[in-house]
Amino acid sequence: MQVNTLILGAGAAGMMCAAHAGPSVLVIDHAKAPGEKIRISGGGRCNFTNMHTDPTRFLGQNPHFHKSALSRYTQWDFLDLVDRHKIAWHEKTLGQLFCDDKATQIVDMLRTEMAQAGAQLWLQTSLVELSHDGVLFTAQLERDGKRHSVTARNLVLATGGKSIPKMGATGLAYDIARQFGHQITDTRPALVPLTFSDQRFAPISGVATPVVAEANGTAFEEALLFTHRGLSGPAVLQISSYWAEGDSISLDLLPGHDLPARLKTTRQTHGKRNVTTALAEILPERLVEHLAADLPLSGNVGDLSDKRIDEITDRLRHWTLTPTGSEGYRTAEVTLGGISTDGIDSKTMMSRDVPGLFMIGEAVDVTGWLGGYNFQWAWSSAVAAGRAVTKRT
């Protein structure tokens, strides 16, 4: 069987690319259904893009690589596609856009776009062997217990990274990229909860509070969630992309609060109030009880000196912790690192050394913030590759 373009991976990037890659396209995936990460994302409603998508909200060794694709297929372009398919959506905090109904609407939309473009989809299909003779790629595939040999002028790697292995993530794209001479930057879990070996926060598991979380000079003001294993919530997931094992993190538990002024006023008006009671007016009570083990918070507010008030405030604004590790790829939303962008053309997503080899989506060393940015990278890089493929036909 011969096709013009073979796409490995029927996830967000792979399906989007198939819809833009012109005639004679075959998409394969080992899963039983396409777009499984789309289906489970956003609590089942898919945070499909972000209104504030900007190149500064992406990580990678080359901070400029992703600019071209993002500028040529923007969040507004994808939103227009969603609207054309009459998918109702809403905005949550910080520009995050979700389906009103189910995430599978996005999968259905992409399948419709693929069908209209004439692309074929083979599910429960495994790649057994792959070669290239300088002009054509030849893939030996296994499907329904049978071997199929497929040749293609273009090959698109859209199998994602290592995150969420239970969904079938394997890092296959990295192996294929290496096969064709591409370098892989160090990979690690990103947008992932951080853990503590002593499970120190187990007693307050389930407690959430707004914080400013900081790691290696980058900070995010969002919610923090304490878990049996450590720390989670949007603030921690965000800084996990900037954190490395052995690093400390800093938490400001008082964003938007002037604690010194509040305590000094309470000292004058309700001096007999217990310090923990006063703090529990702005922090969760269980968290205050936990903090009291490290911070001497006994006694009444009326007995606090200005110096002691400043000391308490400083500790709460700069709570420094050193996580033992993270929950790993098991729960990581994305993989940081990947196929080095040094060997990829930023306008076409094609290999600089192997004509017809394209690399898109999470497989590439481009990682977005939490909140729909990684989906937007999938859409943008996929369209860039799809358009480039059509020019080679």
Short mmCIF file of C-alpha atoms in Angstrom, two decimals:
data_model
loop_
_atom_site.label_atom_id
_atom_site.label_comp_id
_atom_site.label_asym_id
_atom_site.label_seq_id
_atom_site.Cartn_x
_atom_site.Cartn_y
_atom_site.Cartn_z
CA MET A 1 0.00 0.00 0.00
CA GLN A 2 1.31 3.43 -0.89
CA VAL A 3 0.18 6.75 0.58
CA ASN A 4 1.50 10.24 0.33
CA THR A 5 1.65 10.79 4.10
CA LEU A 6 1.81 8.36 7.01
CA ILE A 7 1.05 9.88 10.40
CA LEU A 8 2.03 7.97 13.52
CA GLY A 9 -0.35 8.83 16.35
CA ALA A 10 -4.06 9.63 16.36
CA GLY A 11 -3.91 12.14 19.16
CA ALA A 12 -4.55 15.88 19.02
CA ALA A 13 -1.57 16.69 16.80
CA GLY A 14 -1.87 13.66 14.54
CA MET A 15 -5.56 14.10 13.75
CA MET A 16 -5.19 17.85 13.26
CA CYS A 17 -2.30 17.30 10.87
CA ALA A 18 -4.29 14.71 8.89
CA ALA A 19 -7.03 17.29 8.34
CA HIS A 20 -4.53 19.65 6.69
CA ALA A 21 -2.09 17.31 4.93
CA GLY A 22 -3.86 16.99 1.61
CA PRO A 23 -4.81 13.77 -0.19
CA SER A 24 -3.68 10.20 0.49
CA VAL A 25 -3.11 10.31 4.25
CA LEU A 26 -3.05 7.34 6.61
CA VAL A 27 -3.10 7.83 10.39
CA ILE A 28 -2.26 4.86 12.62
CA ASP A 29 -2.49 4.34 16.36
CA HIS A 30 -2.18 1.34 18.67
CA ALA A 31 -5.16 2.46 20.78
CA LYS A 32 -8.75 1.30 20.40
CA ALA A 33 -9.99 4.88 20.00
CA PRO A 34 -8.42 8.12 18.77
CA GLY A 35 -7.78 11.18 20.92
CA GLU A 36 -7.71 9.43 24.29
CA LYS A 37 -5.78 12.25 25.99
CA ILE A 38 -8.31 14.70 24.61
CA ARG A 39 -11.10 12.61 26.09
CA ILE A 40 -9.72 12.66 29.64
CA SER A 41 -8.44 16.24 29.59
CA GLY A 42 -10.00 19.10 31.50
CA GLY A 43 -12.05 16.82 33.71
CA GLY A 44 -13.70 15.38 30.61
CA ARG A 45 -14.46 18.77 29.06
CA CYS A 46 -11.13 19.40 27.31
CA ASN A 47 -9.29 22.66 27.97
CA PHE A 48 -8.71 22.94 24.22
CA THR A 49 -6.84 26.28 24.09
CA ASN A 50 -6.12 29.47 26.00
CA MET A 51 -7.15 32.99 25.04
CA HIS A 52 -3.81 34.31 26.30
CA THR A 53 -1.60 32.01 24.24
CA ASP A 54 1.76 33.72 23.88
CA PRO A 55 5.25 32.40 23.03
CA THR A 56 6.52 33.38 26.48
CA ARG A 57 4.27 30.71 28.02
CA PHE A 58 6.21 27.82 26.51
CA LEU A 59 9.43 26.13 27.58
CA GLY A 60 12.16 24.59 25.45
CA GLN A 61 15.88 24.86 24.84
CA ASN A 62 15.16 27.24 21.94
CA PRO A 63 12.76 29.90 23.29
CA HIS A 64 12.04 31.16 19.78
CA PHE A 65 11.34 27.94 17.88
CA HIS A 66 7.60 27.76 18.56
CA LYS A 67 6.86 31.37 17.61
CA SER A 68 6.37 30.70 13.90
CA ALA A 69 3.78 27.93 14.19
CA LEU A 70 1.87 29.66 16.98
CA SER A 71 1.65 32.90 15.00
CA ARG A 72 0.39 31.23 11.83
CA TYR A 73 -2.33 29.14 13.46
CA THR A 74 -3.54 30.91 16.57
CA GLN A 75 -5.98 30.20 19.38
CA TRP A 76 -8.52 32.29 17.47
CA ASP A 77 -8.17 30.05 14.42
CA PHE A 78 -8.89 26.97 16.50
CA LEU A 79 -11.77 28.71 18.26
CA ASP A 80 -13.24 29.51 14.85
CA LEU A 81 -13.06 25.80 13.99
CA VAL A 82 -14.83 24.92 17.23
CA ASP A 83 -17.54 27.47 16.49
CA ARG A 84 -18.00 26.16 12.93
CA HIS A 85 -18.73 22.75 14.43
CA LYS A 86 -21.22 24.37 16.79
CA ILE A 87 -19.44 23.18 19.92
CA ALA A 88 -20.53 25.27 22.89
CA TRP A 89 -17.67 26.45 25.09
CA HIS A 90 -16.95 28.64 28.07
CA GLU A 91 -14.01 30.48 29.58
CA LYS A 92 -12.77 29.60 33.04
CA THR A 93 -10.01 31.38 34.93
CA LEU A 94 -6.93 32.78 33.22
CA GLY A 95 -8.26 32.45 29.67
CA GLN A 96 -8.81 28.69 29.75
CA LEU A 97 -11.45 27.52 27.26
CA PHE A 98 -13.48 24.36 27.83
CA CYS A 99 -16.32 22.53 26.10
CA ASP A 100 -19.69 23.08 27.77
CA ASP A 101 -20.47 19.43 27.20
CA LYS A 102 -17.94 16.62 26.61
CA ALA A 103 -14.32 16.51 25.46
CA THR A 104 -15.33 13.87 22.92
CA GLN A 105 -16.89 16.69 20.91
CA ILE A 106 -13.36 17.80 20.04
CA VAL A 107 -12.44 14.25 19.04
CA ASP A 108 -15.57 14.02 16.88
CA MET A 109 -14.74 17.38 15.30
CA LEU A 110 -11.25 16.23 14.38
CA ARG A 111 -12.53 12.94 13.00
CA THR A 112 -15.02 14.84 10.86
CA GLU A 113 -12.27 17.14 9.59
CA MET A 114 -10.11 14.10 8.78
CA ALA A 115 -12.96 12.37 6.94
CA GLN A 116 -13.68 15.48 4.91
CA ALA A 117 -10.01 15.61 3.94
CA GLY A 118 -10.14 11.94 2.91
CA ALA A 119 -7.68 10.70 5.52
CA GLN A 120 -7.78 7.06 6.61
CA LEU A 121 -7.57 6.00 10.25
CA TRP A 122 -6.24 2.63 11.33
CA LEU A 123 -6.63 1.90 15.03
CA GLN A 124 -5.16 -1.01 17.01
CA THR A 125 -2.27 -0.91 14.59
CA SER A 126 1.36 -1.39 15.63
CA LEU A 127 4.53 -0.21 13.94
CA VAL A 128 6.86 -3.19 13.59
CA GLU A 129 9.64 -1.77 11.45
CA LEU A 130 10.48 1.50 9.72
CA SER A 131 13.02 2.32 7.03
CA HIS A 132 13.84 5.07 4.53
CA ASP A 133 15.56 4.71 1.17
CA GLY A 134 16.25 8.41 0.70
CA VAL A 135 12.93 9.04 -1.04
CA LEU A 136 10.23 6.88 0.54
CA PHE A 137 9.54 5.67 4.05
CA THR A 138 8.49 2.03 4.38
CA ALA A 139 6.57 0.97 7.47
CA GLN A 140 5.80 -2.60 8.39
CA LEU A 141 2.53 -2.52 10.31
CA GLU A 142 0.56 -5.14 12.19
CA ARG A 143 -3.21 -4.90 12.22
CA ASP A 144 -5.80 -7.53 13.04
CA GLY A 145 -3.05 -10.12 13.23
CA LYS A 146 -1.89 -9.35 9.69
CA ARG A 147 1.21 -7.61 8.37
CA HIS A 148 0.86 -4.62 6.08
CA SER A 149 3.66 -2.84 4.23
CA VAL A 150 3.01 0.86 3.72
CA THR A 151 5.23 3.26 1.78
CA ALA A 152 4.92 7.02 2.15
CA ARG A 153 6.68 10.09 0.85
CA ASN A 154 6.05 11.88 4.13
CA LEU A 155 6.20 10.57 7.69
CA VAL A 156 4.79 12.57 10.61
CA LEU A 157 5.78 11.70 14.19
CA ALA A 158 2.82 12.61 16.39
CA THR A 159 2.97 9.94 19.09
CA GLY A 160 3.50 12.39 21.95
CA GLY A 161 5.82 12.03 24.94
CA LYS A 162 6.05 9.70 27.92
CA SER A 163 3.33 11.22 30.08
CA ILE A 164 0.40 9.06 31.24
CA PRO A 165 1.75 5.64 30.19
CA LYS A 166 -1.57 3.99 31.06
CA MET A 167 -2.88 5.73 27.94
CA GLY A 168 -0.19 4.00 25.91
CA ALA A 169 2.54 6.66 25.94
CA THR A 170 5.92 5.10 25.17
CA GLY A 171 8.31 7.71 23.82
CA LEU A 172 8.24 5.98 20.40
CA ALA A 173 8.78 9.29 18.61
CA TYR A 174 12.12 9.72 20.36
CA ASP A 175 13.32 6.30 19.16
CA ILE A 176 12.32 7.03 15.57
CA ALA A 177 13.86 10.50 15.68
CA ARG A 178 17.13 8.98 16.91
CA GLN A 179 16.96 6.41 14.12
CA PHE A 180 17.09 9.28 11.65
CA GLY A 181 19.89 11.14 13.41
CA HIS A 182 17.96 13.59 15.56
CA GLN A 183 19.04 14.51 19.08
CA ILE A 184 16.72 14.19 22.08
CA THR A 185 16.93 16.73 24.88
CA ASP A 186 16.61 15.44 28.44
CA THR A 187 13.03 14.52 29.21
CA ARG A 188 11.19 14.58 32.52
CA PRO A 189 7.62 14.78 33.80
CA ALA A 190 6.04 18.24 33.73
CA LEU A 191 2.77 19.71 35.00
CA VAL A 192 2.97 17.08 37.71
CA PRO A 193 2.32 16.95 41.49
CA LEU A 194 5.38 17.12 43.76
CA THR A 195 5.95 14.55 46.47
CA PHE A 196 7.54 14.26 49.94
CA SER A 197 8.85 10.91 51.13
CA ASP A 198 7.69 11.54 54.70
CA GLN A 199 4.11 12.21 53.56
CA ARG A 200 4.10 15.22 55.86
CA PHE A 201 0.94 16.66 54.38
CA ALA A 202 -1.19 13.52 54.68
CA PRO A 203 -3.01 14.92 57.77
CA ILE A 204 -4.21 17.91 55.75
CA SER A 205 -4.86 16.07 52.48
CA GLY A 206 -7.66 17.75 50.57
CA VAL A 207 -7.00 21.24 51.93
CA ALA A 208 -6.69 23.88 49.22
CA THR A 209 -5.65 27.53 49.40
CA PRO A 210 -4.53 30.32 47.04
CA VAL A 211 -0.76 30.79 46.95
CA VAL A 212 2.07 32.23 44.95
CA ALA A 213 4.32 29.25 44.22
CA GLU A 214 7.88 29.86 43.02
CA ALA A 215 10.63 27.61 41.67
CA ASN A 216 13.94 28.77 40.23
CA GLY A 217 12.76 32.35 39.75
CA THR A 218 9.40 31.62 38.09
CA ALA A 219 6.20 32.13 40.09
CA PHE A 220 2.50 31.44 39.60
CA GLU A 221 -0.43 32.69 41.67
CA GLU A 222 -3.03 29.95 41.66
CA ALA A 223 -4.51 27.33 43.97
CA LEU A 224 -2.45 24.84 45.99
CA LEU A 225 -3.80 21.45 47.02
CA PHE A 226 -2.28 19.34 49.78
CA THR A 227 -2.34 15.58 49.11
CA HIS A 228 -1.38 12.40 50.92
CA ARG A 229 1.81 12.27 48.86
CA GLY A 230 2.66 15.97 48.75
CA LEU A 231 1.54 19.05 46.84
CA SER A 232 -0.69 19.48 43.82
CA GLY A 233 -3.11 22.03 42.39
CA PRO A 234 -2.55 24.44 39.49
CA ALA A 235 0.16 26.47 41.24
CA VAL A 236 2.31 23.42 41.90
CA LEU A 237 1.68 21.83 38.50
CA GLN A 238 2.86 25.06 36.89
CA ILE A 239 6.11 25.37 38.85
CA SER A 240 6.86 21.66 38.41
CA SER A 241 7.97 22.52 34.86
CA TYR A 242 10.63 24.82 36.31
CA TRP A 243 11.59 22.61 39.25
CA ALA A 244 14.28 19.91 39.20
CA GLU A 245 14.97 17.21 41.78
CA GLY A 246 16.90 18.61 44.72
CA ASP A 247 15.58 22.15 44.23
CA SER A 248 13.53 23.92 46.86
CA ILE A 249 10.26 25.75 46.22
CA SER A 250 8.81 28.78 47.97
CA LEU A 251 5.15 29.29 48.83
CA ASP A 252 3.54 32.62 49.68
CA LEU A 253 0.45 31.67 51.66
CA LEU A 254 -0.76 35.25 51.91
CA PRO A 255 -1.38 36.56 48.37
CA GLY A 256 -3.53 39.66 48.55
CA HIS A 257 -3.42 39.82 52.35
CA ASP A 258 -1.74 42.46 54.52
CA LEU A 259 -1.24 40.23 57.53
CA PRO A 260 0.78 42.71 59.63
CA ALA A 261 -1.92 45.37 59.36
CA ARG A 262 -4.62 42.81 60.10
CA LEU A 263 -2.88 41.43 63.19
CA LYS A 264 -2.01 44.87 64.51
CA THR A 265 -5.64 45.93 64.19
CA THR A 266 -6.78 42.73 65.90
CA ARG A 267 -4.23 43.36 68.63
CA GLN A 268 -5.99 46.63 69.40
CA THR A 269 -9.59 45.49 69.00
CA HIS A 270 -9.60 41.80 69.98
CA GLY A 271 -6.35 41.30 71.82
CA LYS A 272 -7.55 38.20 73.63
CA ARG A 273 -8.19 36.33 70.38
CA ASN A 274 -5.92 33.32 69.91
CA VAL A 275 -3.26 33.73 67.20
CA THR A 276 -4.38 30.55 65.42
CA THR A 277 -7.97 31.77 65.44
CA ALA A 278 -6.92 35.04 63.82
CA LEU A 279 -4.90 33.24 61.15
CA ALA A 280 -7.78 30.85 60.45
CA GLU A 281 -9.79 33.84 59.26
CA ILE A 282 -7.59 34.03 56.14
CA LEU A 283 -6.11 30.50 55.91
CA PRO A 284 -7.81 27.09 56.14
CA GLU A 285 -8.10 26.05 59.78
CA ARG A 286 -6.47 22.65 59.22
CA LEU A 287 -3.53 24.34 57.50
CA VAL A 288 -3.08 26.72 60.44
CA GLU A 289 -3.08 23.75 62.82
CA HIS A 290 -0.41 22.10 60.68
CA LEU A 291 1.70 25.25 60.56
CA ALA A 292 1.47 25.68 64.31
CA ALA A 293 3.79 22.70 64.70
CA ASP A 294 6.61 24.70 63.09
CA LEU A 295 5.59 28.23 63.95
CA PRO A 296 5.09 29.11 67.62
CA LEU A 297 1.51 30.34 67.31
CA SER A 298 0.35 29.84 70.87
CA GLY A 299 -0.98 32.73 72.90
CA ASN A 300 -3.11 35.73 72.14
CA VAL A 301 -2.76 38.32 69.39
CA GLY A 302 -2.53 41.01 72.05
CA ASP A 303 0.77 39.54 73.21
CA LEU A 304 2.42 39.71 69.78
CA SER A 305 5.16 42.31 69.31
CA ASP A 306 5.62 44.05 65.98
CA LYS A 307 8.79 42.00 65.50
CA ARG A 308 6.97 38.76 66.11
CA ILE A 309 4.19 39.75 63.71
CA ASP A 310 6.80 40.45 61.02
CA GLU A 311 8.48 37.11 61.71
CA ILE A 312 5.21 35.20 61.33
CA THR A 313 4.39 37.11 58.16
CA ASP A 314 7.82 36.41 56.66
CA ARG A 315 7.51 32.70 57.36
CA LEU A 316 4.07 32.54 55.77
CA ARG A 317 5.17 34.54 52.76
CA HIS A 318 8.33 32.51 52.22
CA TRP A 319 7.49 28.96 53.24
CA THR A 320 10.45 27.07 51.78
CA LEU A 321 10.11 23.36 51.07
CA THR A 322 12.24 20.79 49.26
CA PRO A 323 10.16 18.10 47.56
CA THR A 324 11.64 14.62 47.35
CA GLY A 325 10.42 14.12 43.80
CA SER A 326 7.32 14.15 41.63
CA GLU A 327 4.58 11.66 40.87
CA GLY A 328 6.36 10.99 37.58
CA TYR A 329 4.99 10.25 34.15
CA ARG A 330 2.09 8.35 35.72
CA THR A 331 0.21 11.58 36.41
CA ALA A 332 2.24 14.17 34.48
CA GLU A 333 0.11 16.04 31.97
CA VAL A 334 3.03 16.51 29.58
CA THR A 335 6.66 15.64 29.00
CA LEU A 336 9.28 18.36 29.29
CA GLY A 337 12.01 18.09 26.64
CA GLY A 338 11.89 15.81 23.63
CA ILE A 339 13.11 15.91 20.05
CA SER A 340 15.60 18.75 19.82
CA THR A 341 14.34 21.66 17.76
CA ASP A 342 17.85 22.27 16.42
CA GLY A 343 17.19 19.72 13.70
CA ILE A 344 13.67 20.90 12.80
CA ASP A 345 12.56 23.74 10.53
CA SER A 346 10.32 25.97 12.65
CA LYS A 347 8.08 26.97 9.72
CA THR A 348 7.40 23.48 8.39
CA MET A 349 8.18 21.18 11.35
CA MET A 350 10.21 19.11 8.89
CA SER A 351 13.60 17.59 9.60
CA ARG A 352 16.48 19.66 8.33
CA ASP A 353 18.33 16.49 7.33
CA VAL A 354 15.65 13.99 6.29
CA PRO A 355 13.23 15.41 3.69
CA GLY A 356 9.67 14.30 4.36
CA LEU A 357 10.17 13.57 8.06
CA PHE A 358 7.97 15.79 10.25
CA MET A 359 7.81 16.04 14.05
CA ILE A 360 4.93 17.73 15.87
CA GLY A 361 3.14 18.14 19.18
CA GLU A 362 4.38 16.92 22.54
CA ALA A 363 7.13 14.80 20.95
CA VAL A 364 9.05 18.00 20.22
CA ASP A 365 11.00 19.99 22.82
CA VAL A 366 8.21 22.54 23.30
CA THR A 367 6.16 22.48 26.51
CA GLY A 368 3.40 24.91 27.40
CA TRP A 369 2.00 26.10 30.68
CA LEU A 370 -1.02 24.47 32.25
CA GLY A 371 -4.32 25.75 30.86
CA GLY A 372 -4.74 24.74 27.21
CA TYR A 373 -1.33 25.84 25.95
CA ASN A 374 -0.13 22.36 25.09
CA PHE A 375 -3.22 21.65 23.04
CA GLN A 376 -2.65 24.91 21.17
CA TRP A 377 0.91 23.81 20.42
CA ALA A 378 -0.52 20.54 19.08
CA TRP A 379 -2.93 22.39 16.79
CA SER A 380 -0.38 24.96 15.61
CA SER A 381 2.50 22.57 14.96
CA ALA A 382 0.14 20.12 13.25
CA VAL A 383 -1.21 22.72 10.86
CA ALA A 384 2.31 23.94 10.07
CA ALA A 385 3.33 20.39 9.15
CA GLY A 386 0.11 19.68 7.28
CA ARG A 387 0.46 22.76 5.12
CA ALA A 388 4.11 21.93 4.42
CA VAL A 389 3.15 18.39 3.39
CA THR A 390 0.65 19.67 0.84
CA LYS A 391 3.38 21.76 -0.77
CA ARG A 392 5.50 18.64 -1.23
CA THR A 393 2.75 16.70 -3.02
#
